[in-house]
XYZ file of C-alpha atoms in Angstrom:
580
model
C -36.057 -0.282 -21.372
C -34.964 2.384 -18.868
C -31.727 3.229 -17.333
C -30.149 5.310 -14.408
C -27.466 6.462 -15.810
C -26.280 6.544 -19.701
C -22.411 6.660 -20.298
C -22.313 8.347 -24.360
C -19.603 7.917 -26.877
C -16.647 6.478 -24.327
C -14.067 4.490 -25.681
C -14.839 1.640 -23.560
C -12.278 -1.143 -21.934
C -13.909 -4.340 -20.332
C -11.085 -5.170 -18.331
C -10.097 -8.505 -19.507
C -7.634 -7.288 -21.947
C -9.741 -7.543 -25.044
C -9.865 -4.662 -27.433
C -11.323 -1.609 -26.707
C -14.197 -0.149 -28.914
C -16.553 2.908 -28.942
C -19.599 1.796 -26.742
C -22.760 3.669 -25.184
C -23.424 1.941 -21.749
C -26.436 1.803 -19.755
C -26.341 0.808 -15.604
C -29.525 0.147 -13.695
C -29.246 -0.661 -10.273
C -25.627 -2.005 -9.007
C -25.158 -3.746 -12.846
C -24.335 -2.295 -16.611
C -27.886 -3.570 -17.927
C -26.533 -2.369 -21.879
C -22.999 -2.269 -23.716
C -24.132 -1.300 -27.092
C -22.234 -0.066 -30.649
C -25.715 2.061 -31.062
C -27.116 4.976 -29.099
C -29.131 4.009 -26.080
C -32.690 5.085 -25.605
C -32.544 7.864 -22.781
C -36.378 8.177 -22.700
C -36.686 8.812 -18.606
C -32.984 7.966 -17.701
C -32.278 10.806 -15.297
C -28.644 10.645 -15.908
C -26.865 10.919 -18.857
C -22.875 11.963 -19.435
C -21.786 12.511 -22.695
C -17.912 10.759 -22.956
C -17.559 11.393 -26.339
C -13.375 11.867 -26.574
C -12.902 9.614 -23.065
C -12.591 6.093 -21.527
C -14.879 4.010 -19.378
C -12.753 1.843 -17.861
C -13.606 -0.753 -14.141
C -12.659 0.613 -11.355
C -9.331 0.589 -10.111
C -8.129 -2.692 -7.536
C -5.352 -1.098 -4.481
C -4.502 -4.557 -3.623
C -1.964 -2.998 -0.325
C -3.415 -0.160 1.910
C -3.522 0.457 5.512
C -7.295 1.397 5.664
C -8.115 -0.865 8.545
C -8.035 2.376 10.663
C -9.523 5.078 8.132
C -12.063 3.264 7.445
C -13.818 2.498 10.629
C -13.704 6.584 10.986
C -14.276 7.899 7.385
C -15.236 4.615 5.422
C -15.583 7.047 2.044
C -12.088 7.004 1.708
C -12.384 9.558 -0.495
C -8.885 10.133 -1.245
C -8.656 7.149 -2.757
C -12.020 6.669 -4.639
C -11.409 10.451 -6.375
C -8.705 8.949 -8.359
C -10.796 6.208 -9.283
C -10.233 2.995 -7.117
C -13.737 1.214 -6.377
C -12.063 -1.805 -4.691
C -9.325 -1.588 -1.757
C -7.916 -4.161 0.643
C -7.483 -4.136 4.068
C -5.557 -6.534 6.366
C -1.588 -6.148 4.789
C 1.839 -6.254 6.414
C 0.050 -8.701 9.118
C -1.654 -6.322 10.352
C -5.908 -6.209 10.735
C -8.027 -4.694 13.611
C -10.076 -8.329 13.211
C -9.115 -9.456 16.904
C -7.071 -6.716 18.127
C -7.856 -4.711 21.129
C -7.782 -0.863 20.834
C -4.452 0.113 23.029
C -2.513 -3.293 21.327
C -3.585 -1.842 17.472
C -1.967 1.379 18.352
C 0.974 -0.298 19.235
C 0.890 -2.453 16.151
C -0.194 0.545 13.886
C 1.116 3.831 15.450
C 5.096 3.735 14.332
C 5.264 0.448 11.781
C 2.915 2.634 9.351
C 2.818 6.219 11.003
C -0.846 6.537 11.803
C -1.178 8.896 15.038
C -1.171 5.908 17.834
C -4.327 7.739 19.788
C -6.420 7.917 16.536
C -5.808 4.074 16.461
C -7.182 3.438 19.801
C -9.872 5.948 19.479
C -11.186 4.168 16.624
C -10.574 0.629 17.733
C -12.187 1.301 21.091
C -15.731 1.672 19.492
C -15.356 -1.729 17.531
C -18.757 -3.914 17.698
C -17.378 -7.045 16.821
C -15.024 -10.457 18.274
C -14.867 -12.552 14.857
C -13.940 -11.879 11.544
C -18.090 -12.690 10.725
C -18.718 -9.978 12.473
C -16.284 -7.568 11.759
C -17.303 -7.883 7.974
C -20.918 -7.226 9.375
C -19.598 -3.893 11.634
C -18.056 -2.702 7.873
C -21.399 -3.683 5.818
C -22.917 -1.241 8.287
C -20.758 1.364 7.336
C -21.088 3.847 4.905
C -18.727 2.198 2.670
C -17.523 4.600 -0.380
C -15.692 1.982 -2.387
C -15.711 -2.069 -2.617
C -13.616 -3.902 0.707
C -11.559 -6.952 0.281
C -9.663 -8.257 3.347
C -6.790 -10.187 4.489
C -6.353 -11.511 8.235
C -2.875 -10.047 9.715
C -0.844 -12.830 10.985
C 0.195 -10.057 13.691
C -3.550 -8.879 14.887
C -4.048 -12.585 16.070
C -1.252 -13.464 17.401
C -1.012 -10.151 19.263
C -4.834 -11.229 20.515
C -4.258 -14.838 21.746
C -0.634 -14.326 22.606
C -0.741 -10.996 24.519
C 1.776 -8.107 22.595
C 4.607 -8.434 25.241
C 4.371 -12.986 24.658
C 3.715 -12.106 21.107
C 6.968 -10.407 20.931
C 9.753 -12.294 22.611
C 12.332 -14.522 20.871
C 11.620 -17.488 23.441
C 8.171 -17.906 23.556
C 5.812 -20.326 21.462
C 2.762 -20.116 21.377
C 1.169 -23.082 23.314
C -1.057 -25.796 21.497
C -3.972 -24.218 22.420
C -2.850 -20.657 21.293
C -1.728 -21.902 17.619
C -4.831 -24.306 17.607
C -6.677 -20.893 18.379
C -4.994 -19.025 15.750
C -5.800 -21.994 13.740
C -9.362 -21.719 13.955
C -9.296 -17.496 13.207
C -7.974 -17.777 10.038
C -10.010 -20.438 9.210
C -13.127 -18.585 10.299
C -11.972 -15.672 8.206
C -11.428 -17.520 4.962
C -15.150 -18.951 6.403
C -16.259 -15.252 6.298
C -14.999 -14.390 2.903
C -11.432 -13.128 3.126
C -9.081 -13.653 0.623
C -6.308 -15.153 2.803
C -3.860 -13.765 5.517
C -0.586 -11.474 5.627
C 2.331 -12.205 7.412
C 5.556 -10.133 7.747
C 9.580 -10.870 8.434
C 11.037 -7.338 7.746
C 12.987 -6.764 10.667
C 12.678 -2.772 10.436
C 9.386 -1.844 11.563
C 8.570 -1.343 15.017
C 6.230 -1.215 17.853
C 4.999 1.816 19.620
C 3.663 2.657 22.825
C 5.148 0.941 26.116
C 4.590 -2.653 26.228
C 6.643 -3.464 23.520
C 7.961 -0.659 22.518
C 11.040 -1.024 19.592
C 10.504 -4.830 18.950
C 9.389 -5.924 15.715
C 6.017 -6.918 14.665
C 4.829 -10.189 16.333
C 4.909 -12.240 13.120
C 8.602 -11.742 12.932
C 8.589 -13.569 16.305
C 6.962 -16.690 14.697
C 8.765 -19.965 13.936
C 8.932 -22.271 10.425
C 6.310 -24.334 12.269
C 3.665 -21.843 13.568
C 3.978 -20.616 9.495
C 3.486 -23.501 7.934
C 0.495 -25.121 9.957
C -1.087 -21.780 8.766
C 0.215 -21.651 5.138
C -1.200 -25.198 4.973
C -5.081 -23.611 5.462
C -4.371 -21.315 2.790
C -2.635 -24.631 0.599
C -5.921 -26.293 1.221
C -8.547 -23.373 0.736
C -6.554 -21.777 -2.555
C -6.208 -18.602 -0.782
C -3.794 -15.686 -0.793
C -0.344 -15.588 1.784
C 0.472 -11.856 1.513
C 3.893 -11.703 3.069
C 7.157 -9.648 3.503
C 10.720 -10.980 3.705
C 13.588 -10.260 5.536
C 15.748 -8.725 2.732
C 18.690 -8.864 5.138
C 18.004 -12.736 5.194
C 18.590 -14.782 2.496
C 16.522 -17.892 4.347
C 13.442 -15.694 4.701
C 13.645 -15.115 1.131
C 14.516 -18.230 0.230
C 11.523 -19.496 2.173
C 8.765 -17.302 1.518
C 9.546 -17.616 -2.376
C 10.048 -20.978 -2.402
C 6.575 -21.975 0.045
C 4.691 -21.320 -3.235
C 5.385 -24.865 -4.449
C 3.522 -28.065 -4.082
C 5.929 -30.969 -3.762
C 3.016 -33.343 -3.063
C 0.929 -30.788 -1.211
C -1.208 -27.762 -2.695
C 0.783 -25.233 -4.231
C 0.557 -21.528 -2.160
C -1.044 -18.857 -3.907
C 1.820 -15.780 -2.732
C 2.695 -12.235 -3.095
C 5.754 -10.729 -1.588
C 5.659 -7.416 -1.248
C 8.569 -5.461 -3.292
C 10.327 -2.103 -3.202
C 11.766 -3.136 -6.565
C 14.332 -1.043 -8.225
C 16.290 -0.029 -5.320
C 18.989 2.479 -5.898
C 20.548 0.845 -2.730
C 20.545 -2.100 -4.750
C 20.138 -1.947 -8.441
C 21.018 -5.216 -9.295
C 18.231 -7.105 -7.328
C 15.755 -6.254 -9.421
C 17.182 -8.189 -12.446
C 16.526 -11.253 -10.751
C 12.815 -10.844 -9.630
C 11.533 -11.633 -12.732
C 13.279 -14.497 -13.639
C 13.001 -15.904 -10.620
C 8.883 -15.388 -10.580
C 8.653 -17.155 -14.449
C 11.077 -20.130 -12.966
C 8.807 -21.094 -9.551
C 5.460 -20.206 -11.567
C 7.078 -22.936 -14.382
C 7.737 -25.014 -11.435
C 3.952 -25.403 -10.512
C 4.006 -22.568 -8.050
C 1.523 -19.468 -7.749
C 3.692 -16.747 -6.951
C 3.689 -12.833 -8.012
C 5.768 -9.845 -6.825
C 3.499 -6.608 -5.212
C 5.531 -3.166 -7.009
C 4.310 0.385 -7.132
C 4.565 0.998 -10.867
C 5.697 4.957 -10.296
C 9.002 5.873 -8.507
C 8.772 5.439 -4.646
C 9.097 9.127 -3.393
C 9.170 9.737 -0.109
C 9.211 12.944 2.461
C 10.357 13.457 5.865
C 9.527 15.796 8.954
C 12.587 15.975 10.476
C 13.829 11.875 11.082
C 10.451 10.906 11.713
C 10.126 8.305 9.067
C 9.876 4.408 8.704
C 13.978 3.871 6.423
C 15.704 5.152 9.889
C 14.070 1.561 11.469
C 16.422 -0.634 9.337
C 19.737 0.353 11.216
C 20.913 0.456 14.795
C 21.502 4.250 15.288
C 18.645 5.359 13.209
C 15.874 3.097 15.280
C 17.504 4.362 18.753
C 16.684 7.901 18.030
C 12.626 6.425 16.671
C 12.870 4.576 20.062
C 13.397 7.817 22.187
C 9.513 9.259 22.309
C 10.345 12.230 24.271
C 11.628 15.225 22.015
C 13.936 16.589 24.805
C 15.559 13.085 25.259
C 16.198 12.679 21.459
C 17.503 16.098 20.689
C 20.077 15.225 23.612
C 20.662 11.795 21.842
C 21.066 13.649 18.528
C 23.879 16.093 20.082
C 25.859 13.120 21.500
C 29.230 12.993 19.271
C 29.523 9.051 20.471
C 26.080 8.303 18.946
C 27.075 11.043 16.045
C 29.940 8.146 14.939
C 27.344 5.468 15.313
C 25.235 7.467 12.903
C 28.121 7.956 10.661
C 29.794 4.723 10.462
C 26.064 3.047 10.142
C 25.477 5.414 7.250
C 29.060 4.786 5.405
C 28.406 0.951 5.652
C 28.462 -0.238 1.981
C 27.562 -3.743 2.553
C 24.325 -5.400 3.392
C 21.350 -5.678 1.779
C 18.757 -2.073 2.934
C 16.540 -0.021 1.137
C 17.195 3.158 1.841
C 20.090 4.229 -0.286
C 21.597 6.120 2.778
C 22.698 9.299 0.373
C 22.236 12.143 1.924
C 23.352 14.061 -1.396
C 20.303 12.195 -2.488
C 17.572 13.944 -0.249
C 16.561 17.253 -0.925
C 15.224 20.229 1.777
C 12.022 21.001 0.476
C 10.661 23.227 3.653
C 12.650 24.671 6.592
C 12.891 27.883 8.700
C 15.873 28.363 6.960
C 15.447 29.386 3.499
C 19.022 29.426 2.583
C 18.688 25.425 2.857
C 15.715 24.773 0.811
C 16.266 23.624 -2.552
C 19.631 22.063 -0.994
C 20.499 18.386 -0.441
C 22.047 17.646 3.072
C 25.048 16.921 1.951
C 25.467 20.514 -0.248
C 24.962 21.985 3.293
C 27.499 20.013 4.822
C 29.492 21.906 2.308
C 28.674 24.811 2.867
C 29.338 24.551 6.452
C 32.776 24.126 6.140
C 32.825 20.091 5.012
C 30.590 18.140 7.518
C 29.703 14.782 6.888
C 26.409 14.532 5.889
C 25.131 13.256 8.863
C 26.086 15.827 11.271
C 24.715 18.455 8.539
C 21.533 15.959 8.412
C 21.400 15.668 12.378
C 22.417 19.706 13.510
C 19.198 20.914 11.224
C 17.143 18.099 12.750
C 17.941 19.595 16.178
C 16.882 22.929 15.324
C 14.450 22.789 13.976
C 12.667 19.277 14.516
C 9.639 17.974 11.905
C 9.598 21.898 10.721
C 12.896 20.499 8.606
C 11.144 18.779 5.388
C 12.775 16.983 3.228
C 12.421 14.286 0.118
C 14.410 11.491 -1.231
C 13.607 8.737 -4.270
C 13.949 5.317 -2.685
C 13.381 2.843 -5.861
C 11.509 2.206 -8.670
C 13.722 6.018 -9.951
C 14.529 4.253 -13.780
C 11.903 4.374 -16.269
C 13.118 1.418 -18.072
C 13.085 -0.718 -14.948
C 9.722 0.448 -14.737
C 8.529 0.110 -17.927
C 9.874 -4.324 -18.283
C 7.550 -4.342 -15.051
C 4.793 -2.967 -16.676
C 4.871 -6.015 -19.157
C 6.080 -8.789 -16.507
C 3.513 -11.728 -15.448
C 5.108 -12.434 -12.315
C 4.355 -8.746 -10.851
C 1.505 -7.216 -9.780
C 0.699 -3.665 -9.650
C 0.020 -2.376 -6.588
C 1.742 -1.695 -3.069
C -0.086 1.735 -2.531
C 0.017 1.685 1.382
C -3.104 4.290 1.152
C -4.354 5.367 4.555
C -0.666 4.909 6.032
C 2.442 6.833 6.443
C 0.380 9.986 6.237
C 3.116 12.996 5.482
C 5.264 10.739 4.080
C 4.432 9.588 0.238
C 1.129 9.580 -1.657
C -0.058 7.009 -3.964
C -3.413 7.434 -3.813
C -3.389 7.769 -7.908
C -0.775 5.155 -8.621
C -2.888 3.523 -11.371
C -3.837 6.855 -13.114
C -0.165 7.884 -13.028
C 1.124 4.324 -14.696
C -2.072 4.734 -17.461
C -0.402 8.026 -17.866
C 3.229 6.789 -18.925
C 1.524 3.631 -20.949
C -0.455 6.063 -22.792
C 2.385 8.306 -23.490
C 4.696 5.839 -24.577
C 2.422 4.782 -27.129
C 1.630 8.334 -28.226
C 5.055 8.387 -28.839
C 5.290 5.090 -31.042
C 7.130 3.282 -28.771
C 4.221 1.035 -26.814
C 5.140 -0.624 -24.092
C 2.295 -3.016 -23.506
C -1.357 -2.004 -25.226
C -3.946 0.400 -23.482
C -6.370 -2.781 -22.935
C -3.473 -4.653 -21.525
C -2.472 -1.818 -19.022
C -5.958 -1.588 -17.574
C -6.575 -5.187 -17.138
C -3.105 -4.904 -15.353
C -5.345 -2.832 -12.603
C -8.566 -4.707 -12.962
C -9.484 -7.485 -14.138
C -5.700 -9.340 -13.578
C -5.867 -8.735 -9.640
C -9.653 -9.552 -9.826
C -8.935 -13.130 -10.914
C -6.337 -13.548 -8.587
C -7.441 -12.789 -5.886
C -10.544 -14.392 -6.536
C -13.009 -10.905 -6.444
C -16.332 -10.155 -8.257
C -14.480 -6.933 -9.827
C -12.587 -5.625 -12.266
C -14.787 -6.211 -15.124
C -17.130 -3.737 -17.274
C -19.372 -6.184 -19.583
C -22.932 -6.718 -19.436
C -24.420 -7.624 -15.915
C -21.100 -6.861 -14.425
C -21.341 -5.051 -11.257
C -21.370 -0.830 -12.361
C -17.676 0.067 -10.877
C -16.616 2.205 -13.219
C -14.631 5.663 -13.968
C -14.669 7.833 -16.849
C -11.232 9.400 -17.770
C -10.409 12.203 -20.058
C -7.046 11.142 -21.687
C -6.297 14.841 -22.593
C -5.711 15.450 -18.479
C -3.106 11.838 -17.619
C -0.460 14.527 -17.611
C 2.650 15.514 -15.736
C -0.533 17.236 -13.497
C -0.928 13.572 -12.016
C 2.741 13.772 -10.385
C 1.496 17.015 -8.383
C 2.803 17.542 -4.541
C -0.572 18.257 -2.828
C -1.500 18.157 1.183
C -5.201 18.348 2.729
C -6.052 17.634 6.235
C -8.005 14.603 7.727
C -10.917 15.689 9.928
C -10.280 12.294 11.679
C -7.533 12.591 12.947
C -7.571 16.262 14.157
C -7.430 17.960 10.942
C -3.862 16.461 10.082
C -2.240 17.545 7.059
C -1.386 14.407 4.822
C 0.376 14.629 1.418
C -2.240 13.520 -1.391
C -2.627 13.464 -5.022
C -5.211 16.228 -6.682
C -5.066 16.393 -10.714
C -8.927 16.368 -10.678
C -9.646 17.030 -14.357
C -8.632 13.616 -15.128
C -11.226 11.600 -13.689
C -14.641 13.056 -14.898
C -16.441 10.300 -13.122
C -16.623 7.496 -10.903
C -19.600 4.857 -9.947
C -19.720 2.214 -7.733
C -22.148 -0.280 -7.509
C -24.135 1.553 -10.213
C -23.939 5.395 -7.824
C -22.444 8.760 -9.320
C -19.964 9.017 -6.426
C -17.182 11.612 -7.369
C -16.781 13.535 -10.768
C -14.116 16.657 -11.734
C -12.975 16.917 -7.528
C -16.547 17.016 -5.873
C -17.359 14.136 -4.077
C -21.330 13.561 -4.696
C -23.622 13.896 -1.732
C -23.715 10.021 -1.253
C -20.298 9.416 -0.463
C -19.588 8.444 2.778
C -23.335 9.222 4.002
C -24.941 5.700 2.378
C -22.535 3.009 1.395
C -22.189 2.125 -1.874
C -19.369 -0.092 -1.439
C -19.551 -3.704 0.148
C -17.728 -6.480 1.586
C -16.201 -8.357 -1.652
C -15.912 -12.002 -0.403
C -13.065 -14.665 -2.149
C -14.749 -16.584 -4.812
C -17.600 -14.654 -4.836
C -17.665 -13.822 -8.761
């Protein structure tokens, strides 16, 4: 018996949670043909690694990216694979290029997750397809780098059988022929293989462009009824409602959680996206647990989406999505034209908007509106960096901290950079999520806000801390458990043929070295994307970690070189629901 590749010596993880053990494995084709306590035969196998000292482990699941733009221009996604996901979906927030035309998905995609609004269009313009059967076909046709699961954005077709401007005012409905329409998409999606749809309610991201410029997304605009005639599809087919709330609501809350129960109908299989530990709020997140456990014991379906490593995010000047959630902080977003918004930024009557907005302590928000909390990391001025805005304000004789904030941001515009830790910031809040049922690990948004936050190794960095904490003797949950946390858990779920490593499972795999999940993983790092005009986008390089990655049985990136194949033949494909 022959083999294409031979993985030596690894300590091996199958990715259902069951212990790990020293294994030799053997792929041929897109399978692992051999999982075997001896040596393999490598009589004519052309490729053999010896992992004596590391881990073979599935490939990583990113259940939440913004891809549905990337990867119609650079389907390798590269940044993502290098780091050792094989499987990514597309389609979250309510947002999917399925139906969409080209100008309409800039204006859905440009400002809600900061993706350059002509690099949208550009790539939407050369789409091939009309249904979601043949959109999966356009991506099969692609180059694919890693595996493609897919939700349909409850946004993308409304937008398309609405119109953006209809699709975004309080008033309208849509008629009985547009929701019968809308209807019929998502059941000829969940026909074609995707794993349900996404929906959104948070009332802080915005529209770009002119139509509809500064209203919210189009499935904010949708009433109880027009959401549950679709939930009910998804009730009947057993598929997935990715959604987010209104935090500032308790009814959206109230309804999206509680929509995961039966009550003599099917229960709804749902995941609510999560900032988690919010320092604006650090008592929320001692409820989301409980609350999972009690509608799960109530016959409900129902996880929380959380980025298991603390949600850091930079700035270029006040270009960035946590200035959406108030009044004066989405007027200045509104205002396109620099000129215009420095002139809005100078005005002392919008100045007290600004302040008395930011010295609200009431409400539910995420950002933690501390500008002692947000640190200059670049600016013309070097006797800032290192500083928090609020030091300067000090130093300038006591400003608030939003004039400080606002005078820099006039002089010198997105050359001010600056960071701040939104949530997830304790490690013992982090480490009880690690462990808890009702939360899934995920919530990268890979491929979206491009120079503000990286996630791209997300699952690396939380193997790191498991790993640590049981080098230290005080385990959190096991090695085997953490990985299936990443594989083989959001597999099942979701109801994809991944996330396993056993014998005539598909060959997704990486090899890690365990000496390199190190504080190297946590690593500030920018390189530009040759799609979108060589923009520079904050990503995550600690190359020595990953020593290999296959999918579908291919050598595709090893120790930071991405292997001739990538990108140029795919060996990634369409992953449809229940397809295991």
């Amino acid at each position: 018996m022959t083999y294409d590749t031979i993985i030596k010596g690894a300590r091996w993880f199958d990715g259902t949670g069951a212990p790990s053990a020293l294994r030799h494995l053997g792929l041929r084709g897109d399978r692992v043909a051999a999982v075997s306590a001896e040596p393999l035969d490598e009589t004519g196998c052309p490729h053999v690694i010896d992992a004596a000292g590391k881990w073979v482990v599935p490939g990583m699941i990113d259940i939440h990216t913004h891809y549905d733009v990337e990867v119609l221009q650079a389907p390798a996604l590269a940044e993502s694979v290098r780091h050792g996901i094989t499987t990514i979906m597309l389609g979250s927030c309510s947002l999917s290029t399925v139906h969409v035309e080209a100008t309409d998905a800039g204006d859905l995609f440009g400002r809600v997750e900061a993706i350059p609004r002509q690099h949208v269009i550009e790539a939407v313009e050369q789409k091939t397809w009309r249904t979601a059967h043949e959109y999966v076909e356009a991506l099969e046709e692609l180059p694919l780098g890693p595996n493609v699961a897919a939700m349909l954005g409850h946004s993308d077709v409304r937008t398309a059988l609405m119109g953006l401007d209809r699709a975004t005012r309080k008033r309208v409905r849509p008629t009985a022929a547009e929701q019968a329409a809308m209807e019929g998409a998502l059941c000829e999606a969940l026909d074609a293989g995707f794993v349900g749809m996404s929906a959104q309610q948070l009332l802080f991201d915005r529209l770009d462009g002119d139509v509809a410029r500064s209203r919210t997304l189009p499935s904010t605009y949708a009433r109880a009824k027009e959401r549950r005639r679709l939930n009910r599809i998804l009730r009947q087919r057993d598929r997935v409602l990715q959604a987010g709330p209104d935090i500032a609501s308790p009814r959206s809350i109230a309804a999206m959680t509680l929509s995961t129960l039966g009550l003599f109908r099917p229960r709804l299989k749902t995941t609510l996206l999560s900032a988690a530990d919010l320092k604006a709020n650090p008592y929320l997140v001692y409820i989301m647990g409980p609350l999972a456990r009690l509608l799960n014991a109530l016959g409900g379906d129902f996880r929380w989406q959380h980025l298991p490593v603390p949600f850091e995010v930079y700035a270029d000047g006040i270009d960035l999505v946590i200035f959406e959630e108030f009044g004066a902080g989405a007027a200045a977003l509104h205002l396109a034209d620099q000129v215009e918004r420095n002139a809005l930024l100078r005005d002392e009557t919008y100045r007290r908007r600004f302040r008395k907005e930011y010295d609200a302590k009431f409400g539910m928000r995420v950002w933690h509106r501390d500008f002692f909390d947000a640190e200059i990391v670049e600016c013309p001025d070097d006797a800032v960096i290192g500083k928090t805005f609020g030091q300067v304000g000090l130093d300038r004789g006591g400003l608030h901290p939003v004039d400080a904030f606002l005078d820099l941001v006039v002089e010198y515009g997105t050359k001010l950079r600056w960071r701040t830790t939104i949530s997830n910031h304790r490690p013992e809040i982090l480490d009880r999520y690690s462990a808890d049922p009702g939360v899934q690990l995920g919530f990268s948004d890979a491929g979206a806000h491009l120079r503000n936050m990286a996630f791209y190794n997300f699952g690396l960095r939380f193997l790191h801390r498991i790993h640590r904490a049981e080098q230290a003797g005080r385990p959190i949950i096991s090695l085997e458990r953490a990985v299936h946390r990443m594989t083989g858990e959001l597999a099942d779920w979701y109801g994809i043929d991944a996330g396993r490593l056993r014998e005539g499972d598909r060959a997704d795999l990486i090899v890690i070295d365990p000496e390199h999940l190190d504080a190297s993983l946590d690593a500030y790092a920018e390189d530009v994307i040759p799609a979108y005009d060589n923009l520079s986008r904050m990503v995550n390089r600690n190359d020595a970690t990953v020593s290999a990655v296959f999918i579908g049985g291919e050598f595709v990136f090893g120790d930071g070189v991405a292997a001739p194949v990538l990108g140029k033949r795919r060996t990634g494909r369409f992953l449809r629901a229940g397809g295991r």
